[in-house]
Tab-separated table of N, CA and C in Angstrom:
chain	number	residue	atom	x	y	z
A	1	MET	N	0.851	-1.178	0.000
A	1	MET	CA	0.000	0.000	0.000
A	1	MET	C	0.894	1.238	0.000
A	2	THR	N	0.529	2.221	-0.743
A	2	THR	CA	1.236	3.489	-0.759
A	2	THR	C	0.221	4.588	-0.501
A	3	THR	N	0.557	5.494	0.424
A	3	THR	CA	-0.336	6.606	0.723
A	3	THR	C	0.432	7.916	0.630
A	4	THR	N	-0.291	8.990	0.480
A	4	THR	CA	0.302	10.320	0.496
A	4	THR	C	-0.559	11.210	1.381
A	5	GLY	N	-0.007	12.347	1.795
A	5	GLY	CA	-0.758	13.281	2.617
A	5	GLY	C	0.099	13.838	3.724
A	6	ASP	N	-0.558	14.523	4.687
A	6	ASP	CA	0.155	15.122	5.809
A	6	ASP	C	0.237	14.140	6.969
A	7	ILE	N	1.413	14.098	7.601
A	7	ILE	CA	1.622	13.265	8.778
A	7	ILE	C	2.324	14.097	9.835
A	8	LEU	N	2.248	13.637	11.074
A	8	LEU	CA	3.006	14.230	12.168
A	8	LEU	C	4.163	13.278	12.443
A	9	LEU	N	5.361	13.771	12.279
A	9	LEU	CA	6.571	12.962	12.364
A	9	LEU	C	7.299	13.303	13.656
A	10	PHE	N	7.738	12.276	14.411
A	10	PHE	CA	8.485	12.526	15.647
A	10	PHE	C	9.500	11.419	15.874
A	11	ASP	N	10.576	11.798	16.574
A	11	ASP	CA	11.732	10.938	16.770
A	11	ASP	C	11.907	10.671	18.262
A	12	THR	N	12.121	9.416	18.639
A	12	THR	CA	12.344	9.077	20.045
A	12	THR	C	13.823	9.068	20.396
A	13	GLY	N	14.662	9.259	19.423
A	13	GLY	CA	16.091	9.143	19.626
A	13	GLY	C	16.579	7.793	19.142
A	14	LYS	N	15.690	6.828	19.142
A	14	LYS	CA	16.030	5.487	18.689
A	14	LYS	C	15.282	5.125	17.412
A	15	ARG	N	14.030	5.590	17.316
A	15	ARG	CA	13.200	5.275	16.148
A	15	ARG	C	12.405	6.501	15.729
A	16	LEU	N	12.033	6.501	14.464
A	16	LEU	CA	11.230	7.567	13.883
A	16	LEU	C	9.797	7.050	13.755
A	17	PHE	N	8.842	7.815	14.283
A	17	PHE	CA	7.433	7.436	14.234
A	17	PHE	C	6.639	8.501	13.482
A	18	PHE	N	5.448	8.104	13.049
A	18	PHE	CA	4.527	9.075	12.472
A	18	PHE	C	3.092	8.702	12.797
A	19	LEU	N	2.238	9.715	12.769
A	19	LEU	CA	0.793	9.571	12.921
A	19	LEU	C	0.138	10.275	11.750
A	20	GLY	N	-0.965	9.730	11.276
A	20	GLY	CA	-1.760	10.449	10.288
A	20	GLY	C	-2.300	11.720	10.922
A	21	ILE	N	-2.229	12.817	10.200
A	21	ILE	CA	-2.621	14.112	10.760
A	21	ILE	C	-4.092	14.122	11.197
A	22	ASN	N	-4.927	13.305	10.581
A	22	ASN	CA	-6.343	13.270	10.944
A	22	ASN	C	-6.596	12.685	12.326
A	23	SER	N	-5.634	11.935	12.873
A	23	SER	CA	-5.818	11.368	14.208
A	23	SER	C	-5.241	12.264	15.299
A	24	VAL	N	-4.632	13.382	14.924
A	24	VAL	CA	-4.027	14.290	15.903
A	24	VAL	C	-5.003	15.412	16.233
A	25	GLU	N	-5.368	15.499	17.523
A	25	GLU	CA	-6.256	16.577	17.967
A	25	GLU	C	-5.469	17.838	18.278
A	26	CYS	N	-4.311	17.686	18.938
A	26	CYS	CA	-3.467	18.833	19.227
A	26	CYS	C	-2.098	18.359	19.693
A	27	VAL	N	-1.164	19.285	19.740
A	27	VAL	CA	0.145	19.061	20.342
A	27	VAL	C	0.271	20.098	21.438
A	28	MET	N	0.556	19.642	22.671
A	28	MET	CA	0.628	20.557	23.801
A	28	MET	C	1.936	20.364	24.554
A	29	GLU	N	2.285	21.339	25.348
A	29	GLU	CA	3.471	21.266	26.179
A	29	GLU	C	3.022	21.239	27.632
A	30	ALA	N	3.685	20.377	28.437
A	30	ALA	CA	3.340	20.267	29.852
A	30	ALA	C	4.610	20.127	30.676
A	31	GLU	N	4.676	20.855	31.776
A	31	GLU	CA	5.808	20.723	32.691
A	31	GLU	C	5.736	19.409	33.448
A	32	ASP	N	4.526	18.982	33.767
A	32	ASP	CA	4.334	17.760	34.537
A	32	ASP	C	3.201	16.929	33.971
A	33	VAL	N	3.284	15.634	34.236
A	33	VAL	CA	2.197	14.695	34.004
A	33	VAL	C	1.825	14.188	35.389
A	34	PHE	N	0.541	14.237	35.719
A	34	PHE	CA	0.110	13.849	37.056
A	34	PHE	C	0.232	12.342	37.243
A	35	PHE	N	1.006	11.964	38.247
A	35	PHE	CA	1.263	10.564	38.564
A	35	PHE	C	0.016	9.911	39.134
A	36	MET	N	-0.224	8.671	38.749
A	36	MET	CA	-1.305	7.872	39.322
A	36	MET	C	-0.689	6.593	39.880
A	37	PRO	N	-0.824	6.334	41.170
A	37	PRO	CA	-0.225	5.136	41.762
A	37	PRO	C	-0.775	3.857	41.126
A	38	GLY	N	0.072	2.852	41.061
A	38	GLY	CA	-0.365	1.545	40.585
A	38	GLY	C	-0.319	1.360	39.088
A	39	LEU	N	0.179	2.341	38.368
A	39	LEU	CA	0.258	2.200	36.912
A	39	LEU	C	1.642	1.724	36.518
A	40	ARG	N	1.706	0.997	35.432
A	40	ARG	CA	2.985	0.504	34.939
A	40	ARG	C	3.250	1.074	33.553
A	41	PRO	N	4.518	1.069	33.166
A	41	PRO	CA	4.856	1.559	31.832
A	41	PRO	C	4.117	0.744	30.764
A	42	PRO	N	3.763	1.410	29.705
A	42	PRO	CA	4.219	2.709	29.235
A	42	PRO	C	3.416	3.894	29.758
A	43	VAL	N	2.451	3.668	30.662
A	43	VAL	CA	1.625	4.763	31.168
A	43	VAL	C	2.449	5.649	32.095
A	44	MET	N	2.443	6.964	31.804
A	44	MET	CA	3.146	7.948	32.632
A	44	MET	C	2.227	8.543	33.684
A	45	GLY	N	0.975	8.782	33.307
A	45	GLY	CA	0.038	9.448	34.190
A	45	GLY	C	-1.059	10.124	33.394
A	46	VAL	N	-1.469	11.307	33.876
A	46	VAL	CA	-2.633	11.984	33.317
A	46	VAL	C	-2.332	13.462	33.104
A	47	VAL	N	-2.875	14.030	32.025
A	47	VAL	CA	-2.914	15.474	31.816
A	47	VAL	C	-4.375	15.863	31.609
A	48	THR	N	-4.633	17.138	31.707
A	48	THR	CA	-5.971	17.649	31.436
A	48	THR	C	-5.989	18.259	30.044
A	49	TYR	N	-6.966	17.842	29.257
A	49	TYR	CA	-7.140	18.376	27.904
A	49	TYR	C	-8.609	18.722	27.734
A	50	ARG	N	-8.881	19.992	27.484
A	50	ARG	CA	-10.253	20.490	27.346
A	50	ARG	C	-11.104	20.136	28.565
A	51	GLY	N	-10.478	20.230	29.744
A	51	GLY	CA	-11.187	19.991	30.991
A	51	GLY	C	-11.386	18.526	31.343
A	52	GLU	N	-10.863	17.619	30.549
A	52	GLU	CA	-11.023	16.186	30.793
A	52	GLU	C	-9.665	15.529	31.019
A	53	PRO	N	-9.610	14.498	31.885
A	53	PRO	CA	-8.346	13.777	32.078
A	53	PRO	C	-8.035	12.901	30.867
A	54	VAL	N	-6.775	12.903	30.475
A	54	VAL	CA	-6.317	12.075	29.356
A	54	VAL	C	-5.098	11.293	29.828
A	55	ILE	N	-5.130	9.982	29.655
A	55	ILE	CA	-4.000	9.124	30.007
A	55	ILE	C	-2.864	9.399	29.032
A	56	VAL	N	-1.641	9.490	29.576
A	56	VAL	CA	-0.456	9.772	28.766
A	56	VAL	C	0.481	8.564	28.801
A	57	VAL	N	0.941	8.153	27.621
A	57	VAL	CA	1.943	7.089	27.522
A	57	VAL	C	3.264	7.692	27.076
A	58	ASP	N	4.346	7.073	27.504
A	58	ASP	CA	5.692	7.508	27.146
A	58	ASP	C	6.122	6.746	25.907
A	59	VAL	N	6.277	7.451	24.791
A	59	VAL	CA	6.631	6.787	23.537
A	59	VAL	C	8.007	6.138	23.612
A	60	LYS	N	8.869	6.632	24.500
A	60	LYS	CA	10.189	5.996	24.665
A	60	LYS	C	10.030	4.593	25.243
A	61	GLU	N	9.081	4.404	26.140
A	61	GLU	CA	8.802	3.065	26.667
A	61	GLU	C	8.279	2.151	25.567
A	62	VAL	N	7.440	2.700	24.718
A	62	VAL	CA	6.873	1.932	23.611
A	62	VAL	C	7.961	1.535	22.616
A	63	SER	N	8.895	2.437	22.380
A	63	SER	CA	9.915	2.207	21.356
A	63	SER	C	11.118	1.422	21.866
A	64	GLY	N	11.185	1.217	23.183
A	64	GLY	CA	12.330	0.503	23.747
A	64	GLY	C	13.542	1.393	23.943
A	65	ASP	N	13.364	2.696	23.815
A	65	ASP	CA	14.456	3.642	24.027
A	65	ASP	C	14.671	3.788	25.529
A	66	THR	N	15.903	3.642	25.978
A	66	THR	CA	16.187	3.696	27.411
A	66	THR	C	16.576	5.089	27.888
A	67	GLY	N	16.588	6.063	27.001
A	67	GLY	CA	16.943	7.422	27.395
A	67	GLY	C	15.882	8.043	28.283
A	68	THR	N	16.278	9.080	29.007
A	68	THR	CA	15.325	9.778	29.868
A	68	THR	C	14.435	10.685	29.029
A	69	THR	N	13.218	10.876	29.505
A	69	THR	CA	12.261	11.737	28.829
A	69	THR	C	12.479	13.163	29.302
A	70	GLU	N	12.806	14.044	28.372
A	70	GLU	CA	13.141	15.430	28.699
A	70	GLU	C	11.899	16.265	28.950
A	71	ARG	N	12.077	17.312	29.771
A	71	ARG	CA	11.023	18.291	30.033
A	71	ARG	C	11.374	19.599	29.379
A	72	PRO	N	10.449	20.479	29.143
A	72	PRO	CA	9.015	20.258	29.273
A	72	PRO	C	8.560	19.200	28.269
A	73	TYR	N	7.539	18.454	28.675
A	73	TYR	CA	7.034	17.368	27.850
A	73	TYR	C	6.226	17.904	26.671
A	74	THR	N	6.467	17.354	25.521
A	74	THR	CA	5.601	17.587	24.367
A	74	THR	C	4.665	16.394	24.296
A	75	ILE	N	3.381	16.677	24.324
A	75	ILE	CA	2.380	15.607	24.335
A	75	ILE	C	1.471	15.770	23.123
A	76	ILE	N	1.420	14.710	22.341
A	76	ILE	CA	0.523	14.666	21.177
A	76	ILE	C	-0.789	14.057	21.665
A	77	ILE	N	-1.870	14.792	21.498
A	77	ILE	CA	-3.191	14.271	21.841
A	77	ILE	C	-3.771	13.675	20.569
A	78	ALA	N	-3.951	12.341	20.594
A	78	ALA	CA	-4.491	11.627	19.436
A	78	ALA	C	-5.876	11.113	19.791
A	79	GLY	N	-6.742	11.077	18.819
A	79	GLY	CA	-8.085	10.582	19.091
A	79	GLY	C	-8.938	10.511	17.852
A	80	ASP	N	-10.147	9.978	18.067
A	80	ASP	CA	-11.107	9.850	16.968
A	80	ASP	C	-12.474	10.420	17.337
A	81	GLY	N	-12.535	11.204	18.405
A	81	GLY	CA	-13.807	11.759	18.854
A	81	GLY	C	-14.435	10.944	19.973
A	82	LYS	N	-14.080	9.657	20.064
A	82	LYS	CA	-14.600	8.792	21.124
A	82	LYS	C	-13.491	8.352	22.065
A	83	LYS	N	-12.338	8.060	21.510
A	83	LYS	CA	-11.180	7.635	22.288
A	83	LYS	C	-10.112	8.707	22.161
A	84	THR	N	-9.444	9.011	23.286
A	84	THR	CA	-8.378	10.017	23.286
A	84	THR	C	-7.225	9.502	24.135
A	85	ILE	N	-6.005	9.737	23.657
A	85	ILE	CA	-4.810	9.337	24.390
A	85	ILE	C	-3.735	10.394	24.200
A	86	GLY	N	-2.902	10.576	25.227
A	86	GLY	CA	-1.763	11.474	25.127
A	86	GLY	C	-0.503	10.658	24.875
A	87	ILE	N	0.306	11.095	23.956
A	87	ILE	CA	1.553	10.413	23.617
A	87	ILE	C	2.686	11.384	23.911
A	88	CYS	N	3.467	11.085	24.952
A	88	CYS	CA	4.560	11.964	25.349
A	88	CYS	C	5.794	11.644	24.515
A	89	VAL	N	6.314	12.661	23.852
A	89	VAL	CA	7.530	12.495	23.039
A	89	VAL	C	8.707	13.221	23.683
A	90	GLY	N	8.605	13.471	24.995
A	90	GLY	CA	9.681	14.148	25.717
A	90	GLY	C	9.783	15.596	25.282
A	91	GLY	N	11.002	16.066	25.154
A	91	GLY	CA	11.221	17.443	24.742
A	91	GLY	C	11.271	17.616	23.236
A	92	GLN	N	11.093	16.519	22.504
A	92	GLN	CA	11.129	16.579	21.041
A	92	GLN	C	9.926	17.339	20.505
A	93	LYS	N	10.135	18.097	19.470
A	93	LYS	CA	9.033	18.801	18.814
A	93	LYS	C	8.692	18.063	17.519
A	94	PRO	N	7.476	17.537	17.423
A	94	PRO	CA	7.094	16.857	16.192
A	94	PRO	C	6.921	17.863	15.058
A	95	SER	N	6.962	17.363	13.853
A	95	SER	CA	6.777	18.251	12.702
A	95	SER	C	5.723	17.685	11.769
A	96	VAL	N	4.948	18.591	11.190
A	96	VAL	CA	3.978	18.200	10.174
A	96	VAL	C	4.735	18.121	8.855
A	97	THR	N	4.594	16.997	8.197
A	97	THR	CA	5.332	16.752	6.971
A	97	THR	C	4.372	16.314	5.877
A	98	ARG	N	4.546	16.864	4.724
A	98	ARG	CA	3.798	16.407	3.548
A	98	ARG	C	4.597	15.262	2.964
A	99	VAL	N	4.000	14.098	2.963
A	99	VAL	CA	4.732	12.949	2.436
A	99	VAL	C	4.357	12.730	0.982
A	100	ASN	N	5.377	12.501	0.222
A	100	ASN	CA	5.143	12.155	-1.175
A	100	ASN	C	4.718	10.708	-1.273
A	101	GLU	N	5.260	9.917	-0.363
A	101	GLU	CA	4.976	8.503	-0.446
A	101	GLU	C	5.293	7.812	0.877
A	102	VAL	N	4.324	7.059	1.389
A	102	VAL	CA	4.548	6.163	2.517
A	102	VAL	C	4.361	4.767	1.960
A	103	LYS	N	5.421	3.982	1.967
A	103	LYS	CA	5.346	2.623	1.429
A	103	LYS	C	5.162	1.642	2.571
A	104	ILE	N	4.040	0.950	2.556
A	104	ILE	CA	3.729	-0.043	3.581
A	104	ILE	C	3.424	-1.347	2.855
A	105	SER	N	4.173	-2.383	3.166
A	105	SER	CA	3.915	-3.668	2.525
A	105	SER	C	2.586	-4.229	3.027
A	106	ASP	N	1.918	-5.031	2.205
A	106	ASP	CA	0.656	-5.652	2.607
A	106	ASP	C	0.855	-6.507	3.853
A	107	GLU	N	1.989	-7.201	3.935
A	107	GLU	CA	2.296	-8.037	5.101
A	107	GLU	C	2.350	-7.192	6.366
A	108	GLU	N	3.028	-6.051	6.305
A	108	GLU	CA	3.135	-5.178	7.474
A	108	GLU	C	1.781	-4.581	7.837
A	109	GLU	N	0.999	-4.234	6.839
A	109	GLU	CA	-0.307	-3.635	7.109
A	109	GLU	C	-1.215	-4.615	7.846
A	110	ASN	N	-1.098	-5.897	7.534
A	110	ASN	CA	-1.950	-6.911	8.147
A	110	ASN	C	-1.352	-7.513	9.417
A	111	ARG	N	-0.100	-7.188	9.730
A	111	ARG	CA	0.616	-7.797	10.844
A	111	ARG	C	0.036	-7.438	12.202
A	112	GLY	N	-0.491	-6.229	12.355
A	112	GLY	CA	-0.956	-5.784	13.666
A	112	GLY	C	0.222	-5.254	14.456
A	113	GLY	N	0.170	-5.377	15.779
A	113	GLY	CA	1.274	-4.893	16.596
A	113	GLY	C	1.135	-3.413	16.872
A	114	ARG	N	2.169	-2.838	17.479
A	114	ARG	CA	2.119	-1.438	17.876
A	114	ARG	C	2.185	-0.500	16.688
A	115	GLY	N	2.808	-0.937	15.656
A	115	GLY	CA	2.939	-0.056	14.502
A	115	GLY	C	3.431	-0.848	13.327
A	116	LEU	N	3.712	-0.159	12.292
A	116	LEU	CA	4.166	-0.820	11.076
A	116	LEU	C	5.666	-0.654	10.947
A	117	GLU	N	6.371	-1.766	10.920
A	117	GLU	CA	7.814	-1.732	10.747
A	117	GLU	C	8.127	-1.787	9.259
A	118	ASN	N	9.372	-1.537	8.936
A	118	ASN	CA	9.823	-1.593	7.543
A	118	ASN	C	8.992	-0.691	6.640
A	119	THR	N	8.613	0.450	7.169
A	119	THR	CA	7.852	1.437	6.435
A	119	THR	C	8.792	2.585	6.095
A	120	GLU	N	8.571	3.199	4.970
A	120	GLU	CA	9.399	4.339	4.585
A	120	GLU	C	8.531	5.579	4.427
A	121	VAL	N	9.037	6.684	4.966
A	121	VAL	CA	8.402	7.985	4.784
A	121	VAL	C	9.401	8.839	4.026
A	122	ASN	N	9.042	9.185	2.822
A	122	ASN	CA	9.934	9.963	1.956
A	122	ASN	C	11.345	9.370	1.915
A	123	GLY	N	11.422	8.047	1.891
A	123	GLY	CA	12.701	7.367	1.760
A	123	GLY	C	13.423	7.051	3.050
A	124	SER	N	12.900	7.502	4.220
A	124	SER	CA	13.547	7.219	5.510
A	124	SER	C	12.732	6.178	6.273
A	125	PRO	N	13.405	5.253	6.979
A	125	PRO	CA	12.670	4.260	7.760
A	125	PRO	C	11.872	4.930	8.871
A	126	ALA	N	10.621	4.560	9.007
A	126	ALA	CA	9.737	5.127	10.029
A	126	ALA	C	8.696	4.090	10.395
A	127	GLU	N	8.014	4.332	11.507
A	127	GLU	CA	7.004	3.397	11.982
A	127	GLU	C	5.723	4.145	12.307
A	128	LEU	N	4.621	3.661	11.757
A	128	LEU	CA	3.318	4.229	12.064
A	128	LEU	C	2.949	3.826	13.480
A	129	LEU	N	2.728	4.799	14.365
A	129	LEU	CA	2.356	4.507	15.748
A	129	LEU	C	0.872	4.200	15.801
A	130	ASN	N	0.543	3.026	16.280
A	130	ASN	CA	-0.840	2.595	16.372
A	130	ASN	C	-1.424	3.109	17.691
A	131	TRP	N	-1.952	4.321	17.680
A	131	TRP	CA	-2.429	4.945	18.907
A	131	TRP	C	-3.649	4.224	19.469
A	132	MET	N	-4.463	3.614	18.600
A	132	MET	CA	-5.651	2.911	19.100
A	132	MET	C	-5.255	1.680	19.912
A	133	GLU	N	-4.201	0.985	19.495
A	133	GLU	CA	-3.723	-0.150	20.279
A	133	GLU	C	-3.154	0.320	21.619
A	134	LEU	N	-2.445	1.442	21.612
A	134	LEU	CA	-1.940	2.004	22.870
A	134	LEU	C	-3.089	2.377	23.794
A	135	TYR	N	-4.138	2.939	23.222
A	135	TYR	CA	-5.323	3.282	24.009
A	135	TYR	C	-5.888	2.031	24.676
A	136	ASP	N	-6.045	0.952	23.904
A	136	ASP	CA	-6.579	-0.294	24.450
A	136	ASP	C	-5.665	-0.849	25.539
A	137	GLU	N	-4.348	-0.755	25.332
A	137	GLU	CA	-3.396	-1.233	26.337
A	137	GLU	C	-3.515	-0.422	27.628
A	138	THR	N	-3.688	0.885	27.515
A	138	THR	CA	-3.824	1.711	28.725
A	138	THR	C	-5.124	1.384	29.461
A	139	ARG	N	-6.181	1.098	28.731
A	139	ARG	CA	-7.449	0.722	29.386
A	139	ARG	C	-7.260	-0.568	30.182
A	140	LYS	N	-6.488	-1.504	29.612
A	140	LYS	CA	-6.212	-2.765	30.304
A	140	LYS	C	-5.402	-2.500	31.577
A	141	ILE	N	-4.391	-1.643	31.476
A	141	ILE	CA	-3.569	-1.310	32.641
A	141	ILE	C	-4.430	-0.658	33.724
A	142	LEU	N	-5.318	0.236	33.328
A	142	LEU	CA	-6.199	0.886	34.299
A	142	LEU	C	-7.152	-0.110	34.952
A	143	SER	N	-7.644	-1.080	34.187
A	143	SER	CA	-8.560	-2.071	34.773
A	143	SER	C	-7.810	-2.978	35.738
A	144	GLU	N	-6.546	-3.294	35.446
A	144	GLU	CA	-5.725	-4.092	36.377
A	144	GLU	C	-5.519	-3.328	37.684
A	145	ARG	N	-5.317	-2.039	37.571
A	145	ARG	CA	-5.120	-1.189	38.747
A	145	ARG	C	-6.347	-1.252	39.641
A	146	GLY	N	-7.528	-1.174	39.041
A	146	GLY	CA	-8.766	-1.228	39.802
A	146	GLY	C	-9.034	-2.597	40.411
A	147	ALA	N	-8.584	-3.654	39.735
A	147	ALA	CA	-8.808	-5.014	40.213
A	147	ALA	C	-7.982	-5.354	41.447
A	148	ARG	N	-6.841	-4.650	41.632
A	148	ARG	CA	-5.961	-4.934	42.764
A	148	ARG	C	-6.481	-4.365	44.069
A	149	LYS	N	-7.414	-3.466	44.025
A	149	LYS	CA	-7.906	-2.820	45.255
A	149	LYS	C	-8.721	-3.764	46.098
């Protein structure tokens, strides 16, 4: 499959990720993410977005990058109108990029997982971050937290 259009591109220091621009609600900066006891990585905590709490995941945990997450945090709020998640990219500033071509093999598209590996964005290796899967994973982590009480 080959697609074109605008994407939000961000780097964890170890891997390059992208999101389709249509799934991005906003990019915000936060000095802190509110800690919630009993949560495990990749969940960092919670921020407030439009008066509502939004669970934030650390993309470095997702990517396997062992570096520290820099402050102030840049948080990408991704959603579809029903589900919303915050994706912390540390101090990195994502960029909106017009892609001429995103090449995704049919095998990778059907593979599932956190994202698509072996994908190219304008000729550079990148991975589509599957924010909906991260959302589902955070819901599972939150339900485990409630079950332990």
